[in-house]
PDB file of C-alpha atoms in Angstrom:
ATOM      1  CA  MET A   1      97.791  21.750 123.053  1.00 50.00           C
ATOM      2  CA  TYR A   2      98.509  19.844 126.022  1.00 45.00           C
ATOM      3  CA  LEU A   3      98.751  16.731 124.156  1.00 48.00           C
ATOM      4  CA  LEU A   4     101.465  18.380 121.719  1.00 45.00           C
ATOM      5  CA  GLN A   5     103.467  19.846 124.965  1.00 48.00           C
ATOM      6  CA  SER A   6     103.628  16.084 126.863  1.00 47.00           C
ATOM      7  CA  ILE A   7     104.735  14.401 123.213  1.00 51.00           C
ATOM      8  CA  PHE A   8     107.863  17.096 122.890  1.00 46.00           C
ATOM      9  CA  PHE A   9     108.324  16.268 126.374  1.00 45.00           C
ATOM     10  CA  LEU A  10     108.545  12.700 125.895  1.00 48.00           C
ATOM     11  CA  LYS A  11     110.554  13.074 122.591  1.00 51.00           C
ATOM     12  CA  THR A  12     112.820  15.502 124.398  1.00 50.00           C
ATOM     13  CA  LEU A  13     113.468  12.407 127.422  1.00 47.00           C
ATOM     14  CA  LEU A  14     114.295   9.639 125.103  1.00 50.00           C
ATOM     15  CA  ASN A  15     116.964  11.979 123.401  1.00 52.00           C
ATOM     16  CA  GLY A  16     118.172  12.898 125.958  1.00 51.00           C
ATOM     17  CA  ILE A  17     119.104   9.111 127.364  1.00 51.00           C
ATOM     18  CA  ILE A  18     119.611   7.777 123.881  1.00 50.00           C
ATOM     19  CA  ASP A  19     122.126  10.572 123.804  1.00 50.00           C
ATOM     20  CA  GLU A  20     123.930   9.068 127.352  1.00 52.00           C
ATOM     21  CA  ILE A  21     123.746   5.897 126.511  1.00 49.00           C
ATOM     22  CA  ASP A  22     125.874   6.368 123.278  1.00 47.00           C
ATOM     23  CA  LEU A  23     128.192   8.966 125.252  1.00 44.00           C
ATOM     24  CA  CYS A  24     128.433   5.778 127.515  1.00 47.00           C
ATOM     25  CA  LEU A  25     129.445   3.155 125.310  1.00 43.00           C
ATOM     26  CA  ASN A  26     131.364   5.366 123.199  1.00 42.00           C
ATOM     27  CA  LYS A  27     133.331   6.485 125.814  1.00 40.00           C
ATOM     28  CA  GLU A  28     135.814   3.751 127.391  1.00 38.00           C
ATOM     29  CA  ASP A  29     136.389   5.994 130.839  1.00 36.00           C
ATOM     30  CA  PHE A  30     132.751   7.975 131.308  1.00 37.00           C
ATOM     31  CA  HIS A  31     133.613  10.168 134.648  1.00 36.00           C
ATOM     32  CA  LEU A  32     131.359  13.064 135.582  1.00 35.00           C
ATOM     33  CA  VAL A  33     133.406  14.964 137.749  1.00 33.00           C
ATOM     34  CA  HIS A  34     132.068  17.369 140.480  1.00 34.00           C
ATOM     35  CA  GLN A  35     135.370  19.410 141.763  1.00 34.00           C
ATOM     36  CA  SER A  36     133.426  22.561 142.199  1.00 34.00           C
ATOM     37  CA  ALA A  37     129.751  24.452 142.223  1.00 36.00           C
ATOM     38  CA  GLU A  38     130.021  25.058 138.591  1.00 36.00           C
ATOM     39  CA  ASP A  39     131.781  21.878 137.648  1.00 38.00           C
ATOM     40  CA  TYR A  40     128.861  20.229 139.663  1.00 35.00           C
ATOM     41  CA  THR A  41     126.228  22.590 137.697  1.00 36.00           C
ATOM     42  CA  SER A  42     127.539  22.448 134.605  1.00 37.00           C
ATOM     43  CA  CYS A  43     127.192  18.273 135.387  1.00 38.00           C
ATOM     44  CA  ARG A  44     123.747  18.325 136.465  1.00 39.00           C
ATOM     45  CA  THR A  45     122.065  17.098 133.265  1.00 39.00           C
ATOM     46  CA  SER A  46     124.248  14.835 132.698  1.00 40.00           C
ATOM     47  CA  SER A  47     123.836  13.426 136.246  1.00 40.00           C
ATOM     48  CA  HIS A  48     120.266  13.648 136.369  1.00 42.00           C
ATOM     49  CA  LYS A  49     120.068  11.553 133.054  1.00 43.00           C
ATOM     50  CA  MET A  50     122.093   9.165 135.003  1.00 47.00           C
ATOM     51  CA  SER A  51     119.263   8.155 137.144  1.00 49.00           C
ATOM     52  CA  PHE A  52     117.013   7.076 134.085  1.00 54.00           C
ATOM     53  CA  LEU A  53     119.485   4.208 133.881  1.00 80.00           C
ATOM     54  CA  LEU A  54     119.287   3.009 137.290  1.00 92.00           C
ATOM     55  CA  PRO A  55     115.657   1.041 137.427  1.00 95.00           C
ATOM     56  CA  THR A  56     112.945   3.104 139.564  1.00 94.00           C
ATOM     57  CA  LEU A  57     110.590   1.108 141.515  1.00 94.00           C
ATOM     58  CA  SER A  58     107.383   3.259 142.106  1.00 92.00           C
ATOM     59  CA  THR A  59     105.191   1.232 144.419  1.00 94.00           C
ATOM     60  CA  LYS A  60     105.286  -0.525 147.823  1.00 95.00           C
ATOM     61  CA  LYS A  61     104.492  -3.952 145.682  1.00 96.00           C
ATOM     62  CA  GLU A  62     107.377  -3.553 143.610  1.00 96.00           C
ATOM     63  CA  VAL A  63     109.014  -2.838 146.551  1.00 96.00           C
ATOM     64  CA  ASP A  64     108.213  -5.862 148.213  1.00 96.00           C
ATOM     65  CA  ASP A  65     108.941  -8.048 145.470  1.00 97.00           C
ATOM     66  CA  VAL A  66     112.670  -6.401 144.478  1.00 97.00           C
ATOM     67  CA  ILE A  67     113.230  -6.906 148.464  1.00 96.00           C
ATOM     68  CA  LYS A  68     111.951 -10.825 148.501  1.00 96.00           C
ATOM     69  CA  LYS A  69     113.159 -11.580 145.055  1.00 96.00           C
ATOM     70  CA  THR A  70     116.924 -10.526 144.924  1.00 96.00           C
ATOM     71  CA  GLU A  71     119.042 -13.709 145.932  1.00 96.00           C
ATOM     72  CA  ASP A  72     122.490 -14.007 146.933  1.00 96.00           C
ATOM     73  CA  ILE A  73     123.623 -10.184 146.243  1.00 97.00           C
ATOM     74  CA  VAL A  74     122.597  -7.002 147.871  1.00 98.00           C
ATOM     75  CA  LEU A  75     120.444  -4.834 147.476  1.00 98.00           C
ATOM     76  CA  VAL A  76     120.973  -1.320 147.357  1.00 98.00           C
ATOM     77  CA  LEU A  77     117.515   0.814 147.777  1.00 97.00           C
ATOM     78  CA  ARG A  78     118.404   4.736 147.462  1.00 97.00           C
ATOM     79  CA  PHE A  79     115.683   6.659 148.879  1.00 96.00           C
ATOM     80  CA  GLY A  80     114.943   9.743 147.855  1.00 95.00           C
ATOM     81  CA  ARG A  81     114.063  12.289 145.089  1.00 93.00           C
ATOM     82  CA  SER A  82     115.084  12.171 141.273  1.00 88.00           C
ATOM     83  CA  THR A  83     114.843  16.507 141.565  1.00 91.00           C
ATOM     84  CA  ASP A  84     116.896  16.979 144.378  1.00 93.00           C
ATOM     85  CA  SER A  85     120.923  17.868 143.804  1.00 92.00           C
ATOM     86  CA  SER A  86     122.195  15.337 146.325  1.00 91.00           C
ATOM     87  CA  CYS A  87     120.371  12.354 145.212  1.00 94.00           C
ATOM     88  CA  LEU A  88     121.182  13.261 141.474  1.00 93.00           C
ATOM     89  CA  GLN A  89     125.087  13.325 143.026  1.00 93.00           C
ATOM     90  CA  LEU A  90     124.525   9.785 144.552  1.00 95.00           C
ATOM     91  CA  ASP A  91     122.687   8.630 141.531  1.00 95.00           C
ATOM     92  CA  ASP A  92     125.422   9.243 139.378  1.00 94.00           C
ATOM     93  CA  ILE A  93     128.024   7.300 141.835  1.00 95.00           C
ATOM     94  CA  LEU A  94     125.092   4.540 141.653  1.00 96.00           C
ATOM     95  CA  ALA A  95     124.837   4.061 137.934  1.00 94.00           C
ATOM     96  CA  LYS A  96     128.923   4.374 137.672  1.00 94.00           C
ATOM     97  CA  ALA A  97     129.683   1.579 140.104  1.00 95.00           C
ATOM     98  CA  ALA A  98     126.309  -0.877 138.799  1.00 94.00           C
ATOM     99  CA  THR A  99     128.602  -2.522 136.334  1.00 92.00           C
ATOM    100  CA  ASP A 100     131.180  -2.630 138.825  1.00 94.00           C
ATOM    101  CA  LEU A 101     128.329  -4.636 141.347  1.00 95.00           C
ATOM    102  CA  ALA A 102     126.692  -6.417 138.675  1.00 93.00           C
ATOM    103  CA  ASN A 103     128.180  -9.705 140.282  1.00 94.00           C
ATOM    104  CA  MET A 104     127.083  -8.477 144.004  1.00 96.00           C
ATOM    105  CA  ALA A 105     124.580  -6.121 144.192  1.00 97.00           C
ATOM    106  CA  ALA A 106     121.228  -5.035 142.267  1.00 97.00           C
ATOM    107  CA  ILE A 107     120.572  -0.994 142.274  1.00 97.00           C
ATOM    108  CA  TYR A 108     117.405   0.538 142.335  1.00 97.00           C
ATOM    109  CA  LEU A 109     115.924   3.772 142.578  1.00 97.00           C
ATOM    110  CA  VAL A 110     113.105   4.278 145.323  1.00 96.00           C
ATOM    111  CA  ASP A 111     110.869   8.316 145.157  1.00 94.00           C
ATOM    112  CA  ILE A 112     110.500   8.675 148.611  1.00 94.00           C
ATOM    113  CA  ASP A 113     107.278  10.583 147.578  1.00 93.00           C
ATOM    114  CA  GLN A 114     105.970   7.516 145.794  1.00 94.00           C
ATOM    115  CA  VAL A 115     106.109   4.630 148.739  1.00 94.00           C
ATOM    116  CA  PRO A 116     105.488   7.070 152.228  1.00 93.00           C
ATOM    117  CA  VAL A 117     105.074   3.758 154.016  1.00 94.00           C
ATOM    118  CA  TYR A 118     108.715   2.478 153.542  1.00 93.00           C
ATOM    119  CA  THR A 119     109.703   6.434 153.994  1.00 92.00           C
ATOM    120  CA  GLN A 120     107.558   5.857 157.925  1.00 93.00           C
ATOM    121  CA  TYR A 121     108.974   2.339 158.117  1.00 92.00           C
ATOM    122  CA  PHE A 122     113.054   2.916 157.479  1.00 92.00           C
ATOM    123  CA  ASP A 123     112.036   6.672 159.272  1.00 91.00           C
ATOM    124  CA  ILE A 124     113.680   8.390 156.264  1.00 92.00           C
ATOM    125  CA  SER A 125     113.650  12.473 157.269  1.00 89.00           C
ATOM    126  CA  LEU A 126     116.786  13.281 155.561  1.00 91.00           C
ATOM    127  CA  ILE A 127     117.577  12.399 151.642  1.00 93.00           C
ATOM    128  CA  PRO A 128     119.275  10.738 149.915  1.00 95.00           C
ATOM    129  CA  SER A 129     119.328   7.715 152.357  1.00 95.00           C
ATOM    130  CA  THR A 130     120.614   4.208 151.139  1.00 96.00           C
ATOM    131  CA  ILE A 131     119.679   1.153 152.524  1.00 97.00           C
ATOM    132  CA  PHE A 132     120.706  -2.531 152.053  1.00 98.00           C
ATOM    133  CA  PHE A 133     119.342  -5.903 151.743  1.00 98.00           C
ATOM    134  CA  PHE A 134     120.657  -9.488 151.436  1.00 98.00           C
ATOM    135  CA  ASN A 135     117.958 -12.731 150.927  1.00 96.00           C
ATOM    136  CA  ALA A 136     115.264 -10.307 152.320  1.00 96.00           C
ATOM    137  CA  GLN A 137     117.409  -9.564 155.691  1.00 97.00           C
ATOM    138  CA  HIS A 138     117.776  -5.569 156.629  1.00 96.00           C
ATOM    139  CA  MET A 139     121.470  -5.552 156.462  1.00 97.00           C
ATOM    140  CA  LYS A 140     122.835  -2.976 159.271  1.00 96.00           C
ATOM    141  CA  VAL A 141     126.225  -1.115 159.043  1.00 96.00           C
ATOM    142  CA  ASP A 142     127.823   0.765 162.125  1.00 94.00           C
ATOM    143  CA  TRP A 143     129.130   3.941 160.346  1.00 90.00           C
ATOM    144  CA  GLY A 144     130.249   5.255 163.869  1.00 86.00           C
ATOM    145  CA  SER A 145     126.694   6.886 164.210  1.00 82.00           C
ATOM    146  CA  PRO A 146     123.601   5.962 166.183  1.00 82.00           C
ATOM    147  CA  ASP A 147     121.959   5.381 163.197  1.00 85.00           C
ATOM    148  CA  HIS A 148     122.860   1.677 161.914  1.00 91.00           C
ATOM    149  CA  THR A 149     119.723   0.982 159.545  1.00 93.00           C
ATOM    150  CA  LYS A 150     120.899   3.469 156.841  1.00 94.00           C
ATOM    151  CA  PHE A 151     123.442   5.517 155.139  1.00 93.00           C
ATOM    152  CA  VAL A 152     122.413   9.133 155.075  1.00 92.00           C
ATOM    153  CA  GLY A 153     123.949  11.523 152.435  1.00 91.00           C
ATOM    154  CA  SER A 154     126.243  10.356 149.276  1.00 92.00           C
ATOM    155  CA  PHE A 155     128.941   8.341 149.513  1.00 93.00           C
ATOM    156  CA  LYS A 156     131.704  10.939 147.869  1.00 92.00           C
ATOM    157  CA  GLN A 157     132.864   8.506 145.342  1.00 93.00           C
ATOM    158  CA  LYS A 158     132.333   5.005 143.696  1.00 95.00           C
ATOM    159  CA  GLN A 159     134.823   2.989 145.153  1.00 96.00           C
ATOM    160  CA  HIS A 160     133.125   3.724 148.502  1.00 95.00           C
ATOM    161  CA  LEU A 161     130.053   2.499 147.994  1.00 96.00           C
ATOM    162  CA  ILE A 162     131.834  -0.283 146.445  1.00 96.00           C
ATOM    163  CA  ASP A 163     133.735  -1.394 149.295  1.00 96.00           C
ATOM    164  CA  VAL A 164     130.733  -1.155 151.588  1.00 97.00           C
ATOM    165  CA  VAL A 165     128.696  -2.914 149.383  1.00 97.00           C
ATOM    166  CA  GLU A 166     131.764  -5.580 149.644  1.00 97.00           C
ATOM    167  CA  VAL A 167     131.574  -6.039 152.893  1.00 97.00           C
ATOM    168  CA  ILE A 168     128.315  -6.127 153.262  1.00 97.00           C
ATOM    169  CA  TYR A 169     128.096  -9.249 151.223  1.00 97.00           C
ATOM    170  CA  ARG A 170     131.354 -10.858 152.751  1.00 96.00           C
ATOM    171  CA  GLY A 171     129.399 -10.235 156.163  1.00 97.00           C
ATOM    172  CA  ALA A 172     125.807 -11.543 155.256  1.00 96.00           C
ATOM    173  CA  MET A 173     127.810 -14.789 153.072  1.00 96.00           C
ATOM    174  CA  LYS A 174     128.588 -15.807 157.136  1.00 96.00           C
ATOM    175  CA  GLY A 175     125.496 -15.113 158.465  1.00 95.00           C
ATOM    176  CA  LYS A 176     125.905 -11.501 159.617  1.00 96.00           C
ATOM    177  CA  VAL A 177     123.444  -9.105 159.720  1.00 95.00           C
ATOM    178  CA  MET A 178     125.503  -6.255 161.036  1.00 95.00           C
ATOM    179  CA  VAL A 179     128.820  -5.190 160.121  1.00 96.00           C
ATOM    180  CA  THR A 180     131.589  -2.603 160.376  1.00 94.00           C
ATOM    181  CA  SER A 181     131.925   0.437 157.939  1.00 93.00           C
ATOM    182  CA  PRO A 182     135.286  -0.251 155.740  1.00 94.00           C
ATOM    183  CA  LEU A 183     135.197   3.837 155.206  1.00 91.00           C
ATOM    184  CA  ASP A 184     137.358   6.389 156.861  1.00 87.00           C
ATOM    185  CA  PRO A 185     134.922   8.172 159.002  1.00 83.00           C
ATOM    186  CA  CYS A 186     136.171  11.474 157.480  1.00 82.00           C
ATOM    187  CA  ASP A 187     134.271  10.418 154.239  1.00 80.00           C
ATOM    188  CA  ILE A 188     130.811   9.358 155.881  1.00 82.00           C
ATOM    189  CA  PRO A 189     128.651  12.230 156.196  1.00 78.00           C
ATOM    190  CA  LYS A 190     127.588  13.922 159.581  1.00 73.00           C
ATOM    191  CA  TYR A 191     124.042  14.841 160.958  1.00 66.00           C
ATOM    192  CA  GLN A 192     122.019  14.828 163.666  1.00 56.00           C
ATOM    193  CA  LEU A 193     118.871  12.218 164.362  1.00 53.00           C
ATOM    194  CA  ILE A 194     116.464  15.056 165.100  1.00 50.00           C
ATOM    195  CA  TYR A 195     112.992  15.323 162.728  1.00 48.00           C
ATOM    196  CA  LYS A 196     113.143  16.996 159.325  1.00 48.00           C
ATOM    197  CA  ASP A 197     110.790  17.203 157.253  1.00 50.00           C
ATOM    198  CA  ILE A 198     111.520  16.193 153.740  1.00 49.00           C
TER     199      ILE A 198
END
């Protein structure tokens, strides 16, 4: 019985992924707009499928290998959970930006529950958290907040992510390890630096 349920689940999952790929290929301008809570709820299923379009790292070794082997482009690591609504919203933006950033960045998802070593190392207490690397160097960004090591929360739109990656890329090519955020302060989520159990 359990085997049949597992097979049915996998079949449903694969059909969803195939439908999503067909949708992306058949539409020139594929956009999911989250203008209200109602819109977001109706798009949540599609947004969840979008996370399957991005590679996921599920072990410390995989994260280590990607950090070491990604050269001359920005490495974007989204730490979070595929079941969290904020992470799904960010995954949607990351998936949309992946094509535009193909020559400048590699984007991966990291599940915090599967890689607790890095969750602790990067002091990730709020999700989603996005961390940037360039040639194995942890890139820091002055967001106008006390924490320059990561972006906490979701980018409001695809262009914001693209702008940040471009600034990091240009700065890294000049040998910088810290750059200033190109985003308007009102577009950066505000949070307090206190411990919160994720």
